[in-house]
Coordinates of C-alpha atoms in Angstrom, one line a residue:
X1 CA 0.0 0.0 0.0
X2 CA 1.5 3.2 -0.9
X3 CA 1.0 6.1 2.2
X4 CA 1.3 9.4 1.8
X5 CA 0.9 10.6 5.6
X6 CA -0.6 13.9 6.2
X7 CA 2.1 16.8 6.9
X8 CA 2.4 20.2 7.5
X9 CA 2.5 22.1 4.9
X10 CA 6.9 22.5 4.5
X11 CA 7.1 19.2 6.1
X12 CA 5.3 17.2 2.9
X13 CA 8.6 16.4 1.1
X14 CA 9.3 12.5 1.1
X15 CA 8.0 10.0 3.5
X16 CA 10.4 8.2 5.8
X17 CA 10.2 4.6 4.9
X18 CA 12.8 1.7 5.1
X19 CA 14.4 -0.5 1.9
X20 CA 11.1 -2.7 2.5
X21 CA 8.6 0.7 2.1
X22 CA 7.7 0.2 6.0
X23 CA 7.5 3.6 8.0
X24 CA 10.8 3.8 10.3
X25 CA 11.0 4.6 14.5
X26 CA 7.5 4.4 15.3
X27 CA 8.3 2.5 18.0
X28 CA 9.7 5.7 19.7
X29 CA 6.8 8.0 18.9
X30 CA 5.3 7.3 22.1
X31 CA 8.3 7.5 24.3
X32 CA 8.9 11.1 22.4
X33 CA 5.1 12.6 23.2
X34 CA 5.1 11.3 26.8
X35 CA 8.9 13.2 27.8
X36 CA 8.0 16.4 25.6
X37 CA 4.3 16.5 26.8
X38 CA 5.8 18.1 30.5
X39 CA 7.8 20.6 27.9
X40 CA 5.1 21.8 26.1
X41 CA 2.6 22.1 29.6
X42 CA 5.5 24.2 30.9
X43 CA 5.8 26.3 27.9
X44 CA 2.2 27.3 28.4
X45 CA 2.5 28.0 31.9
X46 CA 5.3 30.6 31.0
X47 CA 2.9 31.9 27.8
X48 CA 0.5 32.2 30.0
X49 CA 2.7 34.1 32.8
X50 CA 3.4 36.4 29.9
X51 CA -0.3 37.2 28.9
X52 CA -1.3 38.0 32.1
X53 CA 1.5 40.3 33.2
X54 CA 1.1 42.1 30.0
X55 CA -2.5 42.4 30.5
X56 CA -2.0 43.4 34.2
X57 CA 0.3 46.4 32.7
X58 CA -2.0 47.5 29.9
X59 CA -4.6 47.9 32.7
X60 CA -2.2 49.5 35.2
X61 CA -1.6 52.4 32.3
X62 CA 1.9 51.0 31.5
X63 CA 4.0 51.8 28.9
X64 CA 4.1 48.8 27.1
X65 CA 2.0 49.5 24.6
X66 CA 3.4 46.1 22.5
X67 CA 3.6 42.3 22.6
X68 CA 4.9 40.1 24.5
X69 CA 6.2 38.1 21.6
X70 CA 7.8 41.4 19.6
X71 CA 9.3 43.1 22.6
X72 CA 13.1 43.1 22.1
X73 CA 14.9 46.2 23.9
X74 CA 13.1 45.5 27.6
X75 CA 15.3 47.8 29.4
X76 CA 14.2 50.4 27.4
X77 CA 10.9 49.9 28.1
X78 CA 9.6 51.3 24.4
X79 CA 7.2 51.2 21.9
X80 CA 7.9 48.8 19.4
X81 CA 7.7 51.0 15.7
X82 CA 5.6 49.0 13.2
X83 CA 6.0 49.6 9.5
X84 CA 4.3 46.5 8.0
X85 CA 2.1 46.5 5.0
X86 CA -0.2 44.8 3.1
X87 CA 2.5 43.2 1.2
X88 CA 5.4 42.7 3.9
X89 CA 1.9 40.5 5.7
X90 CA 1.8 38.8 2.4
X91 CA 4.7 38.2 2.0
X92 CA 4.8 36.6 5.5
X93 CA 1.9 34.8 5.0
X94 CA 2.9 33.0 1.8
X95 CA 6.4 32.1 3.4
X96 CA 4.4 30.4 6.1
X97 CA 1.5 28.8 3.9
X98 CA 3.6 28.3 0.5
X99 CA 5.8 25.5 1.7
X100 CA 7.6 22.1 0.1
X101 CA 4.1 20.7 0.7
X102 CA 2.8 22.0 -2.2
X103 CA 4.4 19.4 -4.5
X104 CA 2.8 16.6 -2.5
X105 CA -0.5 18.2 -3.6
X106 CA -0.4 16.2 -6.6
X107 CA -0.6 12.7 -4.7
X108 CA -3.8 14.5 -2.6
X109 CA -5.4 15.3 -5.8
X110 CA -4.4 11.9 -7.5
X111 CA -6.7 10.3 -4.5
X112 CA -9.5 12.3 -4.9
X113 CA -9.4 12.8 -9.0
X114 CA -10.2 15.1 -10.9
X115 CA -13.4 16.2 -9.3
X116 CA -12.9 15.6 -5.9
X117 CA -8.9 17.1 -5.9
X118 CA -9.5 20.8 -6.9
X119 CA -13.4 21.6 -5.2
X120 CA -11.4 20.3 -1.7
X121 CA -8.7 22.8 -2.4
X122 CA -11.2 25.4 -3.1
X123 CA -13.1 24.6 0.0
X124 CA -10.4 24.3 2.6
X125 CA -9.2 27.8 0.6
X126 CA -12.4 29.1 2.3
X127 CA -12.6 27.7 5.5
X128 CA -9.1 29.2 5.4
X129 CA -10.0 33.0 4.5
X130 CA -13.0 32.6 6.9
X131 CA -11.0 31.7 9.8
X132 CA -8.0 34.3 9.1
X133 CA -11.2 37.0 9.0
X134 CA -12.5 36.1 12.1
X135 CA -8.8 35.7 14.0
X136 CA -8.0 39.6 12.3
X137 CA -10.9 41.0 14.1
X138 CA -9.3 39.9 17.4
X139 CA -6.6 41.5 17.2
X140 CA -7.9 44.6 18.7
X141 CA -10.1 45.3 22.0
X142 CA -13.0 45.8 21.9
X143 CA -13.7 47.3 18.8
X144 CA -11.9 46.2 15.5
X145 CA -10.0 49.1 14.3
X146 CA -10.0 51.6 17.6
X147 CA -9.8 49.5 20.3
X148 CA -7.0 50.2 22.7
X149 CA -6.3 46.9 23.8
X150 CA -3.9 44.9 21.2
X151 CA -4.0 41.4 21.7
X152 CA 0.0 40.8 20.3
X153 CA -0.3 37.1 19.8
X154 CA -2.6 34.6 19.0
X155 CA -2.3 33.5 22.7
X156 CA -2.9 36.8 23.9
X157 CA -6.3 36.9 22.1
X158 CA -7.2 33.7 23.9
X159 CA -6.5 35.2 27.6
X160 CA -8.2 38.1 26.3
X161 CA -11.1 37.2 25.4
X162 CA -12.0 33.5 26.5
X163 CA -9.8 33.6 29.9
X164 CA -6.7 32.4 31.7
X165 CA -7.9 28.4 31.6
X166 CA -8.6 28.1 27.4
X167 CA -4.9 29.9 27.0
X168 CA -3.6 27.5 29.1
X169 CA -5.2 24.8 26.8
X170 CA -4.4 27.0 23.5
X171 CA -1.0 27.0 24.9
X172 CA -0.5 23.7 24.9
X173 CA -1.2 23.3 20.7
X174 CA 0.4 26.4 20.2
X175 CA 4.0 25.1 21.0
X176 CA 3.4 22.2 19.8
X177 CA 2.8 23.6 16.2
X178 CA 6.0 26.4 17.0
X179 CA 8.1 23.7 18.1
X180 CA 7.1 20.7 16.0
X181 CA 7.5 22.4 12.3
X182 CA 10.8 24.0 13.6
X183 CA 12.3 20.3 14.0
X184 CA 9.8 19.2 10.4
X185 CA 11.9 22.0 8.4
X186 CA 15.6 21.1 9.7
X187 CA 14.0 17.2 8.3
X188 CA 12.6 18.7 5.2
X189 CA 15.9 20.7 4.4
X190 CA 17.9 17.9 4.7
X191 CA 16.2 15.9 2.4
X192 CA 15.8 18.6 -0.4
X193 CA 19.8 19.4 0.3
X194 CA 20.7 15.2 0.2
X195 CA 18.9 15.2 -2.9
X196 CA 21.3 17.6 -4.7
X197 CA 24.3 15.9 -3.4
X198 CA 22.8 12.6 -4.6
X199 CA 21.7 14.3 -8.3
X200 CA 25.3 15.6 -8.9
X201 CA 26.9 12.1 -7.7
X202 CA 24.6 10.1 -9.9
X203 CA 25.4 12.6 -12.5
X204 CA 28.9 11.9 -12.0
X205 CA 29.4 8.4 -10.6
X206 CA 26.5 6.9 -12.1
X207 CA 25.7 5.0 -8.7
X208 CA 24.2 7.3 -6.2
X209 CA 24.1 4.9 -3.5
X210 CA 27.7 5.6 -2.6
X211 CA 26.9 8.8 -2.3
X212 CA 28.9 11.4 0.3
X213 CA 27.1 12.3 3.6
X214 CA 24.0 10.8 4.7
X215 CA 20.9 13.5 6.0
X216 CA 22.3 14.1 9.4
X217 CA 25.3 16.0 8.1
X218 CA 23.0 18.5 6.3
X219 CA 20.9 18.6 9.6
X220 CA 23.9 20.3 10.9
X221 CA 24.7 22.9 8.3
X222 CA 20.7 23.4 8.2
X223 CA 20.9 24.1 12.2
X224 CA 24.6 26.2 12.1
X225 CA 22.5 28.9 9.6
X226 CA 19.7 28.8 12.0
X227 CA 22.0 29.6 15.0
X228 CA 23.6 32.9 13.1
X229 CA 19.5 33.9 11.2
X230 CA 18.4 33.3 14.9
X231 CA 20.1 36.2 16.3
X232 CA 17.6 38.2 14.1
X233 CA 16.2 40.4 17.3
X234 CA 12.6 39.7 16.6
X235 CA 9.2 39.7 13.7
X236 CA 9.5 42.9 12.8
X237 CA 13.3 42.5 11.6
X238 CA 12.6 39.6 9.2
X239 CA 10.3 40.9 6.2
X240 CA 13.5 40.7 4.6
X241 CA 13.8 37.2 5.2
X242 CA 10.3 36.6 4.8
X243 CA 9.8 38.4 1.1
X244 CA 13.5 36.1 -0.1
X245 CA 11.7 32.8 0.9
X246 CA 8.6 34.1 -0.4
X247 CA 10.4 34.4 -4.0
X248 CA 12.2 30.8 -3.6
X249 CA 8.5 29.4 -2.8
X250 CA 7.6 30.6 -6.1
X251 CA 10.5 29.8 -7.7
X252 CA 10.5 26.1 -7.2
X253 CA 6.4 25.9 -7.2
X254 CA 6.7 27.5 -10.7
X255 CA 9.4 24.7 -11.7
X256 CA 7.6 21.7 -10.5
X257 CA 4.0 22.9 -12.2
X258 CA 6.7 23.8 -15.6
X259 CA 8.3 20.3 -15.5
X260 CA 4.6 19.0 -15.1
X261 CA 3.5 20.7 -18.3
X262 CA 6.3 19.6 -19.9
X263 CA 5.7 15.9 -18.6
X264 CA 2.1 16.4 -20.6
X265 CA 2.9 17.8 -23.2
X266 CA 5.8 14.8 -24.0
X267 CA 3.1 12.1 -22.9
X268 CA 0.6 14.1 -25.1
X269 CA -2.4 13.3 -23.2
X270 CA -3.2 14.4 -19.6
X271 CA -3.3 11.4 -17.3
X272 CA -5.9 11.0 -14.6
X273 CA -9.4 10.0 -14.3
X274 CA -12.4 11.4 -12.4
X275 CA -11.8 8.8 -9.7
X276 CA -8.6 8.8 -8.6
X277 CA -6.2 6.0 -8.5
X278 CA -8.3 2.7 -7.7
X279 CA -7.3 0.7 -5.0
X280 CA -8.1 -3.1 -3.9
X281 CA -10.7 -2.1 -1.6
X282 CA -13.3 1.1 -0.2
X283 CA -11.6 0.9 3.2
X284 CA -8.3 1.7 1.6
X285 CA -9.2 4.0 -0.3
X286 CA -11.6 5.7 2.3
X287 CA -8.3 6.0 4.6
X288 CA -6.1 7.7 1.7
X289 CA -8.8 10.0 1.1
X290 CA -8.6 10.9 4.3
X291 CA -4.7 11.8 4.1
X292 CA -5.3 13.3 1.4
X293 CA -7.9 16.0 3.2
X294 CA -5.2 16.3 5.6
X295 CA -2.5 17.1 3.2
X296 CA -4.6 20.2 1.6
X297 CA -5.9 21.0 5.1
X298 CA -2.7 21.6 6.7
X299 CA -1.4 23.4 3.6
X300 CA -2.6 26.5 4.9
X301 CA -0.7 27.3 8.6
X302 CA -0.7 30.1 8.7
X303 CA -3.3 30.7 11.7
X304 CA -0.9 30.3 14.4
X305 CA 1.1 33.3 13.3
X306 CA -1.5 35.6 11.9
X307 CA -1.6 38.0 14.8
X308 CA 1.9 37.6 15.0
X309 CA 2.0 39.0 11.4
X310 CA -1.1 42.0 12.0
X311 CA 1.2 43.2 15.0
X312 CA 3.7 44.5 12.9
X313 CA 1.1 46.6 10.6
X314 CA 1.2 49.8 10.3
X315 CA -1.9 52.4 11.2
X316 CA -3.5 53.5 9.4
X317 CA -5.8 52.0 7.5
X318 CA -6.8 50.1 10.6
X319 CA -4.7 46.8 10.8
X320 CA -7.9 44.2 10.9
X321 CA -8.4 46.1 7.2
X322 CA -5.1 45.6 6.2
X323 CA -5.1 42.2 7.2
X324 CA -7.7 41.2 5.8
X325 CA -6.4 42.2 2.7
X326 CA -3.1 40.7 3.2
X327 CA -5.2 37.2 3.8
X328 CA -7.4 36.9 1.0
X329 CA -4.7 38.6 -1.6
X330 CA -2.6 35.2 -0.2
X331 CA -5.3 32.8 -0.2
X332 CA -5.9 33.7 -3.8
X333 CA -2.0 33.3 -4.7
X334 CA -1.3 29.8 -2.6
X335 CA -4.6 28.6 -4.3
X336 CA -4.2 29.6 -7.7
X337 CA -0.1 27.6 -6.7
X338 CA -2.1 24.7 -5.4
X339 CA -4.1 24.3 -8.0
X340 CA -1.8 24.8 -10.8
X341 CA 0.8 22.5 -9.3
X342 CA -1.7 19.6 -7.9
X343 CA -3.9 19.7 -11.3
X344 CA -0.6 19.5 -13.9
X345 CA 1.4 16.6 -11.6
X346 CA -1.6 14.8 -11.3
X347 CA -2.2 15.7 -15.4
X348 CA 1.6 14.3 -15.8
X349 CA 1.8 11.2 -13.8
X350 CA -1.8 10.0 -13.3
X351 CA -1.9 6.7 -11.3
X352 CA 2.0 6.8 -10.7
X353 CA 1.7 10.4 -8.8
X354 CA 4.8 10.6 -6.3
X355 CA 4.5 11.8 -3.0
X356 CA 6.8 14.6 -3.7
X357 CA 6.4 16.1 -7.3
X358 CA 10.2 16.7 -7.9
X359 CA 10.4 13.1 -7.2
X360 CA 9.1 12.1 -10.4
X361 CA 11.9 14.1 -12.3
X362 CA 14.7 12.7 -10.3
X363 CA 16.2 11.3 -14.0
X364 CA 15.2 14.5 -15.6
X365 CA 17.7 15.0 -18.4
X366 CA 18.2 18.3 -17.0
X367 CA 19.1 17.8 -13.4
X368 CA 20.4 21.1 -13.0
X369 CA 16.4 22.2 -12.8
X370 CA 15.4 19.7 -10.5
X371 CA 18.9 20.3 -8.2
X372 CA 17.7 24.8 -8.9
X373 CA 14.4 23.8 -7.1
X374 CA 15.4 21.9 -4.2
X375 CA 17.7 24.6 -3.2
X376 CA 14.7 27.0 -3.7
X377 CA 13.0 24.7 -1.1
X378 CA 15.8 25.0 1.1
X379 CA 16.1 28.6 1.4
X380 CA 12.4 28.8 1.6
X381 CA 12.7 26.8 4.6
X382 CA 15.3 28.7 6.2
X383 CA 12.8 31.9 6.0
X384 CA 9.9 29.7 7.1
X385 CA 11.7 28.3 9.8
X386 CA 12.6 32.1 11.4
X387 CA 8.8 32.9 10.9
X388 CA 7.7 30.4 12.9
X389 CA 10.3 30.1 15.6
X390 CA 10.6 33.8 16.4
X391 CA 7.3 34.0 18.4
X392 CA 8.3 30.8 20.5
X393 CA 11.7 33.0 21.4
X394 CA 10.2 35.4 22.8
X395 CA 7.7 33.3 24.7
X396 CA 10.5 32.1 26.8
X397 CA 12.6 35.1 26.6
X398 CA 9.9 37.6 27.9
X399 CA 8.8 35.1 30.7
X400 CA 12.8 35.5 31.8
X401 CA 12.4 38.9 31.8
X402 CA 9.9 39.6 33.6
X403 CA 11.2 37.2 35.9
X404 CA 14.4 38.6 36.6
X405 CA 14.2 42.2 35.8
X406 CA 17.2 43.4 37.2
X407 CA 19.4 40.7 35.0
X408 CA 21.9 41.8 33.0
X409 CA 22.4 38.6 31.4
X410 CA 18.8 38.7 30.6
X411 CA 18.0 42.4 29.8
X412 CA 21.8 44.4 28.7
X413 CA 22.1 45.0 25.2
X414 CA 25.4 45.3 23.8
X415 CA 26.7 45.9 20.1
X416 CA 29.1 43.8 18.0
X417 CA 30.6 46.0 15.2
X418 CA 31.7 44.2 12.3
X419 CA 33.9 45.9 9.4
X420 CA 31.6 47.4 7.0
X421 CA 28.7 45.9 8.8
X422 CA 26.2 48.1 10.4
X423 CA 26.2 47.7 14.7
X424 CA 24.5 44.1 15.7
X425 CA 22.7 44.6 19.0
X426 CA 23.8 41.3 20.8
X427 CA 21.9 39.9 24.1
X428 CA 23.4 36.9 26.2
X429 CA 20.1 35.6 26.7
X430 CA 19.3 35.9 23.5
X431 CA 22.3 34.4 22.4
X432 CA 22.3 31.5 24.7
X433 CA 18.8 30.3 24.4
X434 CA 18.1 30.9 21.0
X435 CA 21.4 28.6 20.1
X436 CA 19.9 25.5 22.6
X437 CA 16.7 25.7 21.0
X438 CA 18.3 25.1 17.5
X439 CA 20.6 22.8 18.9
X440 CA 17.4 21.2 20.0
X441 CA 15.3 21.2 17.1
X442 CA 18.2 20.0 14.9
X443 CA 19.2 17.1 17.9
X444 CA 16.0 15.7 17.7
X445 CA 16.3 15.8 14.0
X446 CA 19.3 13.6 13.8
X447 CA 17.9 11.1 16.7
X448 CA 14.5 11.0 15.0
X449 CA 15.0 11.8 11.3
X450 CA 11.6 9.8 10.5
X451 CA 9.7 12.6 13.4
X452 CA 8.1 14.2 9.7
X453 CA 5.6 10.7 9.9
X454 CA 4.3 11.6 13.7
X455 CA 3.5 15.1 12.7
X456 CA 1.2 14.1 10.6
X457 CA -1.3 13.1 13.1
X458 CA 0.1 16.0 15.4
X459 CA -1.1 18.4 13.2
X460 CA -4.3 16.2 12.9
X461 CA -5.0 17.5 16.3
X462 CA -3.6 21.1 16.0
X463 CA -5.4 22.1 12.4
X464 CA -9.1 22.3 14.3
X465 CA -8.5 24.2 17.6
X466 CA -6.3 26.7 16.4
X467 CA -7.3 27.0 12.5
X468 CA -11.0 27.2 13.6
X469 CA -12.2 26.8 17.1
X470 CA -10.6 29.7 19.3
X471 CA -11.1 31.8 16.1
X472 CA -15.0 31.0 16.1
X473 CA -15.1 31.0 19.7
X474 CA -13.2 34.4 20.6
X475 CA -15.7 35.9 17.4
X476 CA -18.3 34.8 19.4
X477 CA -17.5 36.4 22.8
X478 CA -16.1 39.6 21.4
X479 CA -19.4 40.3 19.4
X480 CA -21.5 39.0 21.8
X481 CA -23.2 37.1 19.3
X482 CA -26.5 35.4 21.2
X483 CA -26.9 32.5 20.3
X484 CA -29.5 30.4 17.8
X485 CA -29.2 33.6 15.8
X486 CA -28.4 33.1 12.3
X487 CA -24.4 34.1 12.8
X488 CA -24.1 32.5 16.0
X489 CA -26.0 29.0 14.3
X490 CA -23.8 29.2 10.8
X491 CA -20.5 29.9 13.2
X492 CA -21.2 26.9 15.1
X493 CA -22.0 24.7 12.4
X494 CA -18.4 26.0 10.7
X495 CA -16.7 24.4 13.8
X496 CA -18.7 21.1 14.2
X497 CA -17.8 20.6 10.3
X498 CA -14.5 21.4 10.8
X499 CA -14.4 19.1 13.9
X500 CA -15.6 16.0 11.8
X501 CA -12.8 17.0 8.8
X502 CA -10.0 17.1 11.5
X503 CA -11.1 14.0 13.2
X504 CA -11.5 12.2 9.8
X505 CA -7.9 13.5 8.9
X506 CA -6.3 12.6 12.1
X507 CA -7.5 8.9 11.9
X508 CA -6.8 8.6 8.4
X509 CA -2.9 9.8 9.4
X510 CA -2.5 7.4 12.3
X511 CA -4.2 4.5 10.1
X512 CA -1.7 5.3 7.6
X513 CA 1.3 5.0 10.0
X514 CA 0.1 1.8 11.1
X515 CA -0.5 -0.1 8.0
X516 CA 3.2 1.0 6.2
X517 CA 4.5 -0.4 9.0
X518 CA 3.1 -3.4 9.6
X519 CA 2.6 -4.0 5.7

């Protein structure tokens, strides 16, 4: 049986399986979820510390006017300047959302067929915009666009508006995501970086099983970048990063639907069938539809972040108007990307659909193409990375703070000057955590480089409560929407629905994981 697991969206790259197709180290999935679980309960504790001391100051008439998670230069006790747009969120949006994931889009609409493949992607498109509309309209307190109270992160809008024990609970799935895709890209890097090495030594050798360094070696390099891009103070000071992976996103999306085109164009036909591939029975092919719904579901992450994002927009135009914007101009572009890449892989390969679209070109005459796009993917995951460990950096980092306010370890600021490099503002606690957290992410890389499988049932459970729940619910008690009125019945329906999908999905993913490995 051939699985294609449900991943996060940068995390959807090429399946962990043994020489006999079986899904390696599940046996140490468990072990890993019972000695991280106490991690990630204490990581909401200190999230939790940090909403409610922020919210303690903004009523106490404090200063702080900004976020717990964008907060760099504590001692000075500042305003934090923001200068987003509508594109910088864009471009933010699409490093998060557009991801390596996309070329497994192919295989979800090779399940479903021609029918089935694109309406899903349109739907989930609008469950997507939906939810980011609702989640924007949070972001302020209590109204939209003039309310004084900024809720900085998408766990601050939980304290905020449905209390201290639901961002406890949020907490919980929050790190999880933060933490979980930060070790799925240093997997996901590794693979698209061994595939060069292994293109170029085929190329040369003609036998690209003896082959130079084996994934844990590009782990490394993957993690020493992340060390030095880590260093980046905080949100506001990546757009730069953000808009370069943006462009590589692109770059290697545009290749793979290219070398798609291509593939139909020399088959002269477009492969496929209304259908989908057939299987040997309904159960089977009930359980890859489900993966398949979980694959285009979790191609759209970019909830957890979102507020993140609206924090650094500029005023005015209000930043729930701006956001909104920035959300649906990106839903339109990672659709039309979906689309275009699923529809023409599928179109090229029909029954034989790889996982991973650059897969199928691996003996592409023009290797240099195929080698051009997994870089992209690589540098699109060092930006993606940064976007979505940032906001857990300053989780910690601000709890320490706070903590110890008279640290000089913790709070001093002091500047590294570089020849004909602009002053680096440099903090030792900074510095120190940031480097163990890579170290981390990239440590449990290496000792579990087949983790990418187990996320896929991770984000199972992570895609409905923070893609669609707390957004519905914190709507609800910020209007004060009564209920059995029509919004109030049509939001509540739009969670039990969603509910259903992200139960189906998880099931389907941990199914999936069973059968490759005892098949």
């Amino acid at each position: 049986m051939d699985v294609k697991t449900s991943l996060p969206t940068a995390t959807s790259v090429i399946g962990a399986y043994d020489d006999d197709g079986h899904v390696k180290g599940l046996e140490l999935y468990g072990v890993l979820w019972l000695t991280s679980l106490p991690l990630l309960l204490v990581l909401s504790d200190w999230v939790l510390a940090i909403n409610l001391i922020n919210n303690h100051e903004r009523d106490e008439g404090s200063g702080y006017d900004s976020t717990p998670f964008l907060d760099t230069k504590y001692e000075e006790e500042c305003h934090v300047e923001r200068t987003g747009t509508v594109w910088t969120a864009v471009a933010h949006i699409v490093t998060g959302a557009i991801g390596s994931g996309v070329l497994s889009l192919a295989w979800s609409i090779a399940q479903l067929g021609w029918i089935g493949g694109p309406l899903t992607i349109v739907f989930f498109a609008a469950i997507t915009l939906l939810s980011s509309f609702l989640l924007s309209s949070t972001y302020r307190s209590p109204d939209p666009e003039l309310g004084p109270h900024r809720s900085s992160s998408y766990l601050d809008a939980v304290n905020l508006h449905k209390g201290e024990g639901n961002s406890r609970f949020c907490g919980v799935f929050v790190n999880v995501s933060l933490y979980g895709l930060g070790i799925a890209y240093v997997i996901t890097a590794a693979i698209s970086m061994r595939a060069i090495q292994k293109s170029n030594c085929s190329q040369d050798n003609g036998n690209e099983e003896t082959c130079g360094f084996g994934d844990g070696y590009f782990m490394f390099i993957f993690g020493a970048m992340q060390v030095l891009l880590s260093q980046i103070p905080n949100f506001h000071n990546i757009q730069w990063l953000s808009i370069l992976a943006a462009i590589m996103s692109f770059a290697y999306a545009f290749i793979g639907m290219g070398l798609s085109i291509g593939q139909v164009k020399e088959n002269g036909h477009a492969e496929g069938s209304i259908e989908g591939i057939p299987t040997s029975s309904g159960m089977e092919k009930l359980w890859l539809i489900a993966q398949a719904l979980g694959d285009i579901a979790f191609s759209y992450p970019f909830s957890v972040i979102l507020i993140e994002i609206q924090d650094t927009l500029k005023s005015p135009p209000p930043e729930n108007v701006t956001m909104k914007r920035a959300s649906t101009i990106s839903v339109i572009i990672t659709t039309f990307f979906y689309l275009c890449c699923g529809c023409f892989g599928y179109a090229a390969f029909g029954n034989d659909t790889p996982g991973n679209l650059l897969a199928g070109f691996a003996h592409y005459n023009k290797h240099w193409l195929v080698d051009f796009s997994n870089a992209c993917i690589v540098i699109h995951l060092v930006g993606a990375y940064q976007v979505y460990s940032q906001p857990f950096f300053a989780n910690v980092e601000n709890w320490l703070r706070f903590k110890f306010p008279d640290s000089e370890f913790a709070n001093g600021t002091y500047y590294l000057k570089l020849p004909l490099l602009p002053a680096f503002p440099l903090n030792f606690l900074r510095l120190t955590f940031r480097t163990a957290y890579v170290a981390s992410t990239t440590g449990i890389a290496m000792i579990f480089p087949y983790f990418n499988q187990i996320l896929g049932v991770l984000a199972g459970i992570i895609y409905y409560p923070l893609s669609i729940y707390f957004p519905v619910e914190m709507y609800l008690s910020k209007g004060n929407i009564e209920e059995w009125t029509a919004k109030w019945t049509m939001l509540r329906t739009f969670s039990i629905v969603g509910f259903l999908v992200g139960l189906f999905t998880l099931i389907g993913s941990i199914e999936g994981i069973v059968s490759a490995k005892l098949s």
